[in-house]
Short mmCIF file of C-alpha atoms in Angstrom, two decimals:
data_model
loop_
_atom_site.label_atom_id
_atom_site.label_comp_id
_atom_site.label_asym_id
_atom_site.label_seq_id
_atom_site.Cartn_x
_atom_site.Cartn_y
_atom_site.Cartn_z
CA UNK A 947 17.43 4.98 79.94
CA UNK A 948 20.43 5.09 77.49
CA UNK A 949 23.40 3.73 78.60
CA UNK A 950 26.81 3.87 76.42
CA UNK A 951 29.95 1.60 76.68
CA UNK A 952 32.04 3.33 74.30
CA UNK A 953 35.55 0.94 73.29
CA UNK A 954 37.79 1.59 71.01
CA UNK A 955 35.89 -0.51 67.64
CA UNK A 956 32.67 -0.83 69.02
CA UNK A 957 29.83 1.61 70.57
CA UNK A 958 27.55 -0.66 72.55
CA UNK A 959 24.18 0.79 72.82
CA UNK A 960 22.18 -0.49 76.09
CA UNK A 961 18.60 1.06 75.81
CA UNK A 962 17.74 -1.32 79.26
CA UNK A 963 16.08 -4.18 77.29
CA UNK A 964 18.54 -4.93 74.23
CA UNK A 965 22.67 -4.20 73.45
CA UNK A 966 23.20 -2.72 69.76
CA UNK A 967 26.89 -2.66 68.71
CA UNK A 968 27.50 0.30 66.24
CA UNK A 969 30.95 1.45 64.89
CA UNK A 970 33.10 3.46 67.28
CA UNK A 971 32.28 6.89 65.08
CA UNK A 972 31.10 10.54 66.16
CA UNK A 973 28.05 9.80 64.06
CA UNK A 974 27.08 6.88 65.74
CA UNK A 975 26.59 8.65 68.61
CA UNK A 976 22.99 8.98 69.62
CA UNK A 977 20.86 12.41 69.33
CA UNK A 978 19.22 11.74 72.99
CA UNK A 979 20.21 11.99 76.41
CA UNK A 980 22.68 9.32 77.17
CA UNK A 981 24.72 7.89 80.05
CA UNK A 982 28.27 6.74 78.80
CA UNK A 983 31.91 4.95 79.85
CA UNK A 984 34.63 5.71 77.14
CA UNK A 985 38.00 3.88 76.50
CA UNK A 986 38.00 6.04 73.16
CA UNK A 987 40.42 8.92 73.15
CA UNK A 988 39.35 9.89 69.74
CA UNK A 989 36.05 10.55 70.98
CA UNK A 990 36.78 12.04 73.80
CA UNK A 991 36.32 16.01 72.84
CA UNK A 992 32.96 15.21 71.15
CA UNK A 993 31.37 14.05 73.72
CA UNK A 994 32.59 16.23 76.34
CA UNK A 995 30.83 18.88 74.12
CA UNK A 996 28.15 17.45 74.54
CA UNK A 997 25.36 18.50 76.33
CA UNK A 998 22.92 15.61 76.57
CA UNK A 999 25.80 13.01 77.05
CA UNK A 1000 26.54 12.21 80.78
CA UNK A 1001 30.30 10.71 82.15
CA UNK A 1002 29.71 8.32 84.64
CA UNK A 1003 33.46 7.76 84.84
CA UNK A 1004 33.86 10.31 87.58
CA UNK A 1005 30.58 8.83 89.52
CA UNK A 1006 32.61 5.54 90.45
CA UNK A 1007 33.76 4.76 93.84
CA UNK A 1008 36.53 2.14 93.51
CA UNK A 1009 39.62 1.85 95.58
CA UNK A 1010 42.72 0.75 93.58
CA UNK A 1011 46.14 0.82 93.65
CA UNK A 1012 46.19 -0.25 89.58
CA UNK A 1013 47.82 2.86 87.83
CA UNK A 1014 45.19 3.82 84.99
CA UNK A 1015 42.46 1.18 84.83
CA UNK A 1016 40.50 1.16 81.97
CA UNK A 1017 36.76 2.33 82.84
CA UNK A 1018 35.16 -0.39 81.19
CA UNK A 1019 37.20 -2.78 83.39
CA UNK A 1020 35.83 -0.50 86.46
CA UNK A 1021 32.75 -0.93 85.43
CA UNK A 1022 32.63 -4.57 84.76
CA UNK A 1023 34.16 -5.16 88.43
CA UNK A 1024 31.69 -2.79 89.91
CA UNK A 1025 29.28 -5.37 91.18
CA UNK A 1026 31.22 -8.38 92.14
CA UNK A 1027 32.43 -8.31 95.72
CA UNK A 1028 34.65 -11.58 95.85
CA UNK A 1029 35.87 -13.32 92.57
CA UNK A 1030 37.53 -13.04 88.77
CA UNK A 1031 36.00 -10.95 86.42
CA UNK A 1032 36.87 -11.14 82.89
CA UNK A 1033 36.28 -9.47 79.80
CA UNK A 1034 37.18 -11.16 76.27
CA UNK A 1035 37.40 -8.40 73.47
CA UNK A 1036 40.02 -7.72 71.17
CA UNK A 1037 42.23 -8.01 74.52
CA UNK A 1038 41.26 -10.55 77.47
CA UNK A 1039 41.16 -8.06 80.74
CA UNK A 1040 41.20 -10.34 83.78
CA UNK A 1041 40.61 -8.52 87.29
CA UNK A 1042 40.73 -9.87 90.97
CA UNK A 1043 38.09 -8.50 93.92
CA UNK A 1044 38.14 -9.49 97.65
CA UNK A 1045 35.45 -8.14 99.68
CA UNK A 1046 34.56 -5.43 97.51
CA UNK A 1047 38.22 -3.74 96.79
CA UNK A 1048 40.27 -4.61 93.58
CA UNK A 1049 43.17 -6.15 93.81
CA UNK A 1050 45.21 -5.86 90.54
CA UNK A 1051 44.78 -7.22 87.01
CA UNK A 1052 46.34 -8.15 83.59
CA UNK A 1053 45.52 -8.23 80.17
CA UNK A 1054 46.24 -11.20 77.93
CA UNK A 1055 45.64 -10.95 73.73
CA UNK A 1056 42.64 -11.89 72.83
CA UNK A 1057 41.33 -14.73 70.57
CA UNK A 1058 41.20 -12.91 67.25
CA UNK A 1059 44.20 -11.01 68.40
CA UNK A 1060 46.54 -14.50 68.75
CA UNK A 1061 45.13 -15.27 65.23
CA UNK A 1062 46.29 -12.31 63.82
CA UNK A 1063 49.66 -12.99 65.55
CA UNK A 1064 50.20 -16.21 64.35
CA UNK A 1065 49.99 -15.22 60.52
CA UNK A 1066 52.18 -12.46 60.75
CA UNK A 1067 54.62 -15.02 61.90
CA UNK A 1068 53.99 -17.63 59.37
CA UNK A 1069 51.94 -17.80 56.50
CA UNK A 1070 50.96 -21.40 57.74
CA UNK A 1071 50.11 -20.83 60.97
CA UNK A 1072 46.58 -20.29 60.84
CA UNK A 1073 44.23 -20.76 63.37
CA UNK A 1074 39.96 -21.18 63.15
CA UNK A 1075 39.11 -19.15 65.97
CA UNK A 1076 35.59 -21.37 65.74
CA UNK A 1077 36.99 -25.33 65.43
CA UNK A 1078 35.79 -27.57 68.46
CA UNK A 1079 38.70 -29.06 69.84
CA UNK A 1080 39.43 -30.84 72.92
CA UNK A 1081 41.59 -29.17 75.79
CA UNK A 1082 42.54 -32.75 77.31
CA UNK A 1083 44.65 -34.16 74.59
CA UNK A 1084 47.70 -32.59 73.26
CA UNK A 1085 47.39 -31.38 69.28
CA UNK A 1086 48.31 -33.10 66.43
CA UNK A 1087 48.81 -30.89 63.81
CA UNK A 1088 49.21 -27.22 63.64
CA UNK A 1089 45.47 -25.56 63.55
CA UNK A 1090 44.93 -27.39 66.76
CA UNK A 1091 48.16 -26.51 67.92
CA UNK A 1092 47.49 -23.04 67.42
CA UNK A 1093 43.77 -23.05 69.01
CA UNK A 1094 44.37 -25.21 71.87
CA UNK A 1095 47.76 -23.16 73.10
CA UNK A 1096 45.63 -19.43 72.65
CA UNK A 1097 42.54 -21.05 74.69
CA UNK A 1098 44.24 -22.93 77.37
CA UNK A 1099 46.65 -20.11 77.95
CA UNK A 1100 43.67 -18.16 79.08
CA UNK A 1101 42.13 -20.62 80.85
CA UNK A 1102 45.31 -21.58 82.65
CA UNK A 1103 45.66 -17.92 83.48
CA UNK A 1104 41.42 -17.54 84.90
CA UNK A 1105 41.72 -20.74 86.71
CA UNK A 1106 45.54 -20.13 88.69
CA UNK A 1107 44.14 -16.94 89.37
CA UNK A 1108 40.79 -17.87 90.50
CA UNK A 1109 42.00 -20.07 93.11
CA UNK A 1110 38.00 -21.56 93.38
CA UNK A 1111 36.77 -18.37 92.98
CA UNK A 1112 33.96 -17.55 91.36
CA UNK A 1113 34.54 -16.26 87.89
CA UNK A 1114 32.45 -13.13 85.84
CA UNK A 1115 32.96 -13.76 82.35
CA UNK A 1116 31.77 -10.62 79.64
CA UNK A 1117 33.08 -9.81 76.38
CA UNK A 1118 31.88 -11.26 72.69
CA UNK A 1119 34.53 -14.14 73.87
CA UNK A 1120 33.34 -14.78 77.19
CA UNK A 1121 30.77 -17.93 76.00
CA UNK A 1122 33.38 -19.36 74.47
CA UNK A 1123 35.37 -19.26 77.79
CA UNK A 1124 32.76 -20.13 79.83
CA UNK A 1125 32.49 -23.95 78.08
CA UNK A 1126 36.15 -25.22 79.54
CA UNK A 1127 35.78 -22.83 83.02
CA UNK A 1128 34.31 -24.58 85.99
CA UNK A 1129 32.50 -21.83 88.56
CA UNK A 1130 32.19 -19.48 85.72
CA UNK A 1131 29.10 -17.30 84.50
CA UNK A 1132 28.54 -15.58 81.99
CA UNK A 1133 26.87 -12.30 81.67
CA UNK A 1134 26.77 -10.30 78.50
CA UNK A 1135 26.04 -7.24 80.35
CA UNK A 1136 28.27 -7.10 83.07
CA UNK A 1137 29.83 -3.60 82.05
CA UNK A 1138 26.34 -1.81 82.09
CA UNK A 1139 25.26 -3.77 85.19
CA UNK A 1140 28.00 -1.52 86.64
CA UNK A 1141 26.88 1.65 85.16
CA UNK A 1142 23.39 0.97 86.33
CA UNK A 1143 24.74 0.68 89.95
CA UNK A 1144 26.57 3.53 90.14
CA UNK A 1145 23.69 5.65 88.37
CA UNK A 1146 21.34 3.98 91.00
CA UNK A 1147 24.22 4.98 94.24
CA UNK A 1148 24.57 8.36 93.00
CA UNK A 1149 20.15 8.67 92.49
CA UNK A 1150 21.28 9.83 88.52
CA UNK A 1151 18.71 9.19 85.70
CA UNK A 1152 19.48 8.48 82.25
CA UNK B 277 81.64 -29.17 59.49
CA UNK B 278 78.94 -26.15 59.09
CA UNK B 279 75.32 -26.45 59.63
CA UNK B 280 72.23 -24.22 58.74
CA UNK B 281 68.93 -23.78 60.74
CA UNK B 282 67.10 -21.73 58.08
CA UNK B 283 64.06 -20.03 59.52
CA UNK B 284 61.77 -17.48 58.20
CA UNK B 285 63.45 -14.93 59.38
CA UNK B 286 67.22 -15.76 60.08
CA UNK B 287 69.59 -18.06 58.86
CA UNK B 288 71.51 -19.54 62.28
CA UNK B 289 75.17 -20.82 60.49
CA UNK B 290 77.02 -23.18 62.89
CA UNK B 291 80.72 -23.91 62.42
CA UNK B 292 81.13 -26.11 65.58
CA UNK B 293 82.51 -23.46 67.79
CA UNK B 294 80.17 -20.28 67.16
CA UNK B 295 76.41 -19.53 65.62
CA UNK B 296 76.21 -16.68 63.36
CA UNK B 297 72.87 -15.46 62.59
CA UNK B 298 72.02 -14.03 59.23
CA UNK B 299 69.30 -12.76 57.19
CA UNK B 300 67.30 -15.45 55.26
CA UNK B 301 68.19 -14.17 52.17
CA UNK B 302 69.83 -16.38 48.72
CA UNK B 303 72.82 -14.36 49.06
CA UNK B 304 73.50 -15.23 52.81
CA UNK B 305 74.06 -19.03 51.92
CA UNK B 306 77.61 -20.03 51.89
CA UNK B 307 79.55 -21.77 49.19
CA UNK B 308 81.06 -23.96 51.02
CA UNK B 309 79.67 -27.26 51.86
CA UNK B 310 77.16 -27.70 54.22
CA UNK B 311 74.38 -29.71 56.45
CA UNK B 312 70.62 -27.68 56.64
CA UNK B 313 66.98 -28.24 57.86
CA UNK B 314 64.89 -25.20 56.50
CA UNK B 315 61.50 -24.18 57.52
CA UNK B 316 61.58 -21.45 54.34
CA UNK B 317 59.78 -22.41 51.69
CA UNK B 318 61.31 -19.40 49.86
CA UNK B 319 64.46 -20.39 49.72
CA UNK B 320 63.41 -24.12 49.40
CA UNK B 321 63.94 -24.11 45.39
CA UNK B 322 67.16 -22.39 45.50
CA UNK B 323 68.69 -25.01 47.81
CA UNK B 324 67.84 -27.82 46.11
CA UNK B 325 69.64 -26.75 43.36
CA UNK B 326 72.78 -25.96 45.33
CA UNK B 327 74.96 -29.55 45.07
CA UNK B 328 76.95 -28.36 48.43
CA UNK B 329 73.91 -27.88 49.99
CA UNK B 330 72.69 -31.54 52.19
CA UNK B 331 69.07 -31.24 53.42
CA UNK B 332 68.99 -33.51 56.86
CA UNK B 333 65.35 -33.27 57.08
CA UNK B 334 64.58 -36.78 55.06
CA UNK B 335 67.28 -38.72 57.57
CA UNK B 336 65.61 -38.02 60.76
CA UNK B 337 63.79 -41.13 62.16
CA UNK B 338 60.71 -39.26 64.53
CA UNK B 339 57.35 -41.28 64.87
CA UNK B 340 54.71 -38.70 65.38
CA UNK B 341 51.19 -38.39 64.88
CA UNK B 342 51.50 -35.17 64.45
CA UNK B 343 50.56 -33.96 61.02
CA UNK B 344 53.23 -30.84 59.57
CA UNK B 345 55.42 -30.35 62.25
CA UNK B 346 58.45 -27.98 61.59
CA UNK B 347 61.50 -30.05 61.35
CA UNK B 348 63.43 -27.76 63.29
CA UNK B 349 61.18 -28.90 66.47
CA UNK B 350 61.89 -32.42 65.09
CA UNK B 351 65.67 -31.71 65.56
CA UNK B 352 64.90 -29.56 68.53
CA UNK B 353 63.71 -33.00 70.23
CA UNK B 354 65.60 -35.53 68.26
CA UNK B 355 68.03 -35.63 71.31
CA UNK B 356 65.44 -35.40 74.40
CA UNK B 357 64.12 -38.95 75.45
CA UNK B 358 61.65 -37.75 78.29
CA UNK B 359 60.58 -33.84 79.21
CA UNK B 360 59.42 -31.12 77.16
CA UNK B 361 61.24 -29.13 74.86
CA UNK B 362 60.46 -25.16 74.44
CA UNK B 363 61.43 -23.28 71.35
CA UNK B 364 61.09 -19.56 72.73
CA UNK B 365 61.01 -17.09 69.49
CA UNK B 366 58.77 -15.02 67.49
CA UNK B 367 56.21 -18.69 68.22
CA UNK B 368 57.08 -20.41 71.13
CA UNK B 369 56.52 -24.27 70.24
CA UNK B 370 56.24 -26.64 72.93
CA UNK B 371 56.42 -30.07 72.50
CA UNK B 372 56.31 -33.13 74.97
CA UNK B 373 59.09 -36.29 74.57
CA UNK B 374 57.80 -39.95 76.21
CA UNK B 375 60.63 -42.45 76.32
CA UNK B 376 61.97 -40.36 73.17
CA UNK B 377 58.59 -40.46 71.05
CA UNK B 378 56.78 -37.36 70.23
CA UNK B 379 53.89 -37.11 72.14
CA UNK B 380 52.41 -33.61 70.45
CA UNK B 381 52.40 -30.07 70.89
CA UNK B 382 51.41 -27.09 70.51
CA UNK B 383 52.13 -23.11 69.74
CA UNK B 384 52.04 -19.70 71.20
CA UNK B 385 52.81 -16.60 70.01
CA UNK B 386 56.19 -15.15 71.14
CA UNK B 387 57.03 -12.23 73.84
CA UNK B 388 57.96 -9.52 70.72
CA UNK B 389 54.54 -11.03 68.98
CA UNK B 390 52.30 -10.07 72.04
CA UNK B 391 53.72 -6.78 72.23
CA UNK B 392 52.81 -5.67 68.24
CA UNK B 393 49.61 -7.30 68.85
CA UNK B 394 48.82 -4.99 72.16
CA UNK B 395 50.31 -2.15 69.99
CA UNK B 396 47.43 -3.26 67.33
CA UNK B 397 44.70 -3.64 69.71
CA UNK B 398 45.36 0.21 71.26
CA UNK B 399 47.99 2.69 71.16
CA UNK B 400 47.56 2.66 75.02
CA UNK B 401 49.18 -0.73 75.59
CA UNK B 402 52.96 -0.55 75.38
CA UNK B 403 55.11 -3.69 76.56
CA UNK B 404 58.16 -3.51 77.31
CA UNK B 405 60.24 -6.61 76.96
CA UNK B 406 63.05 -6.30 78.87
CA UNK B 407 61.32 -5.12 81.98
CA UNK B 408 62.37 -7.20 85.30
CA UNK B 409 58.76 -7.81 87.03
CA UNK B 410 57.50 -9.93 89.61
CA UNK B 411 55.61 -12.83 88.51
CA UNK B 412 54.34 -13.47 92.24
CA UNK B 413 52.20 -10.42 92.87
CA UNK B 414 49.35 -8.80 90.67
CA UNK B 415 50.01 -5.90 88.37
CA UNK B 416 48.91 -2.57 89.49
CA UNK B 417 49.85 -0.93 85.99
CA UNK B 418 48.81 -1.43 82.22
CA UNK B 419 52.72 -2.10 81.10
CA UNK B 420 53.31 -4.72 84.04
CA UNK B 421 49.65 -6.39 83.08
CA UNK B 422 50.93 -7.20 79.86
CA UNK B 423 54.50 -8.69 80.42
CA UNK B 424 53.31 -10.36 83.69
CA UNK B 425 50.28 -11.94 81.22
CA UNK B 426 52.81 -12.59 78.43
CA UNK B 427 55.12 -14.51 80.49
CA UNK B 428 53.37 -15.89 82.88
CA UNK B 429 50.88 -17.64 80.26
CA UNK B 430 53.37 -19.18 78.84
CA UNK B 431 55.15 -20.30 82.04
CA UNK B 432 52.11 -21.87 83.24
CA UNK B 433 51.40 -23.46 79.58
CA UNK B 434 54.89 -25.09 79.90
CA UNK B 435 54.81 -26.08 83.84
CA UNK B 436 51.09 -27.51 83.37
CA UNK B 437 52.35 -29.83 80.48
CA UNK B 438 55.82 -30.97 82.12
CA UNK B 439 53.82 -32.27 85.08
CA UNK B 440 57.48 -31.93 86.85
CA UNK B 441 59.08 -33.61 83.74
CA UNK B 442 63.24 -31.60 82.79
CA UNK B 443 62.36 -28.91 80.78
CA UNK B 444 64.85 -28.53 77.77
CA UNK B 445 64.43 -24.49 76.52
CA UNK B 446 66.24 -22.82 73.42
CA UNK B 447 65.24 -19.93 71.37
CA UNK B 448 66.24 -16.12 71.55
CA UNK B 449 63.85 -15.37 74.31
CA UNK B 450 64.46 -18.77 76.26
CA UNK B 451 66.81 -17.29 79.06
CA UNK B 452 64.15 -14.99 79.96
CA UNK B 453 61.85 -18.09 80.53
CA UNK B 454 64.41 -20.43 82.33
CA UNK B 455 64.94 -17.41 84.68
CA UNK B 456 61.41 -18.21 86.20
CA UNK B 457 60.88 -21.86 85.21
CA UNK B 458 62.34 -24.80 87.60
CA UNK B 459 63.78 -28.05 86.79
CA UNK B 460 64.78 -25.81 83.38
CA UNK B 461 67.61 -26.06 81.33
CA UNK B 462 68.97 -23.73 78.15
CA UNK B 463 71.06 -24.68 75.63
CA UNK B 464 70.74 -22.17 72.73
CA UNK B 465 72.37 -24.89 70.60
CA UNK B 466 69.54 -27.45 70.96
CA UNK B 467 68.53 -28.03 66.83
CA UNK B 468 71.90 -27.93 66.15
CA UNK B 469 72.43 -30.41 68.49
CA UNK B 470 69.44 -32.48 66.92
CA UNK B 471 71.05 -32.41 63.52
CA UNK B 472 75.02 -33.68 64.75
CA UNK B 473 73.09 -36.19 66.23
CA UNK B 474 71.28 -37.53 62.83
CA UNK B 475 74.50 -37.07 61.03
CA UNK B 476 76.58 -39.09 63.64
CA UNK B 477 73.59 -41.82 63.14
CA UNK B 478 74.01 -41.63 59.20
CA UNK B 479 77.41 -41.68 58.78
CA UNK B 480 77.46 -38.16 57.12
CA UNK B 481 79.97 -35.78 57.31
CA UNK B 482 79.00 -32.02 56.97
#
């Protein structure tokens, strides 16, 4: 079983036992049969042409009235019935289910994202995306300032929205998260968790 | 009397009735005489050689502990004794006032910031500023994700830290927060306000 979660940096290669992140090119692609989800318009066309590459996208059952959902977002909501699921990439996607049906999302920048930000605005406002720092006392000096407002923001945002909830956290941010979120759990593999449920409801191999 | 608020970007020139804003640019200083802070250190050298040019910065009296703050959030909240003060522009610094001592802060990136940094993370996620949106239901569509996450992040940074404190808001994106923010008030004239208030203390005359 190959599963692909193709973004649009990364190709995350799930071969049921371990992830393997390759760049987001045509030749990364594997040669084998292969179940995929794909954000990636630039892939698109190559894949469709492909014959041993299989798009689960049209496989998924999920009622929404969000106007073009990202797939991977689908995915990663696709087994939790009741709670916030959140993916921190490049973007912070934050989703809310009640009894099985999604109810609307929003998408915050993510962590390296708000770095990036902050330099363009000023060459001295830069942030270590790594520091420890506490979230219960207010900064005192700009690094911290910088750190504490991008982290709390999202947490602020999870946590209103969670309402005691419990909370799904994926994403190469999401352990970072997790620390400062109470009722929070992480799982790395959230996204193909989904694809392996719908390949399971639909009696698919891959 | 004619005061300068020199930013990175734009030069705000205050003649006691109006604020023009100008490029921050040598040649957009004026000859006449006049009262600045500056958070440029390009045009830093080039005003300290200009003898009708009166740098307020070294007459403010703020106890702080926090290390490199901008003095345009020192004059900002050189006339607040108790709230939190909210500069809303490309950064949006917050910073909290306790019986008119500094207390700390922190920083955010700005509404325009957010959108070029969705633009950078995918061509697929377009913000538009201006949009009116409801901050009281969930987003059903990618462009309403993103504004209702841009503002309301930063609404619930500054509610969470006024603890039902007066909010005091300036900035060039700070009507758009008071619109949604209670127990919020906007005066765009804020820093300058900061700075006639040091000068009054001093004895200057600018």
């Amino acid at each position: 079983m190959l599963l692909l979660d193709i973004g649009n940096t990364n190709i995350k290669i799930y071969d049921g036992k371990e992830v393997r992140r390759v760049a987001a090119h045509a030749r990364n692609i594997p040669h084998e049969a292969f179940c995929y989800i794909s954000v990636n318009p630039r892939l698109e066309e190559t894949l469709h042409l492909m014959s041993h590459a299989t798009d689960l996208a049209p496989l998924f059952d999920f009622p929404t009235h969000y106007a073009g959902i990202g797939i991977d977002r689908v995915a990663a909501c696709y087994t939790v019935e009741d709670g916030v699921v959140v993916d921190a990439g490049s973007a912070v996607t934050v989703d809310i289910m009640k009894h099985g049906v999604h109810q609307g999302g929003f998408i915050l920048p993510g962590i390296r994202s708000c770095k990036e930000s902050f330099v363009n605005i000023s060459s001295k406002l830069i942030m270590d995306p790594k520091k420890e720092i506490s979230l219960s006392t207010l900064p005192q000096n700009t690094g911290d300032a910088l750190l504490y407002a991008t982290l709390k923001s999202i947490l602020l945002m999870i946590a209103y929205h969670a309402r005691g909830e419990r909370i799904y956290v994926t994403g190469g941010d999401g352990v970072r998260l997790c620390e400062y979120l109470h009722n929070a759990e992480y799982d790395g593999n959230l996204v193909f968790k989904g694809m392996r449920k719908v390949i399971k409801e639909r009696g698919r191999s891959c």
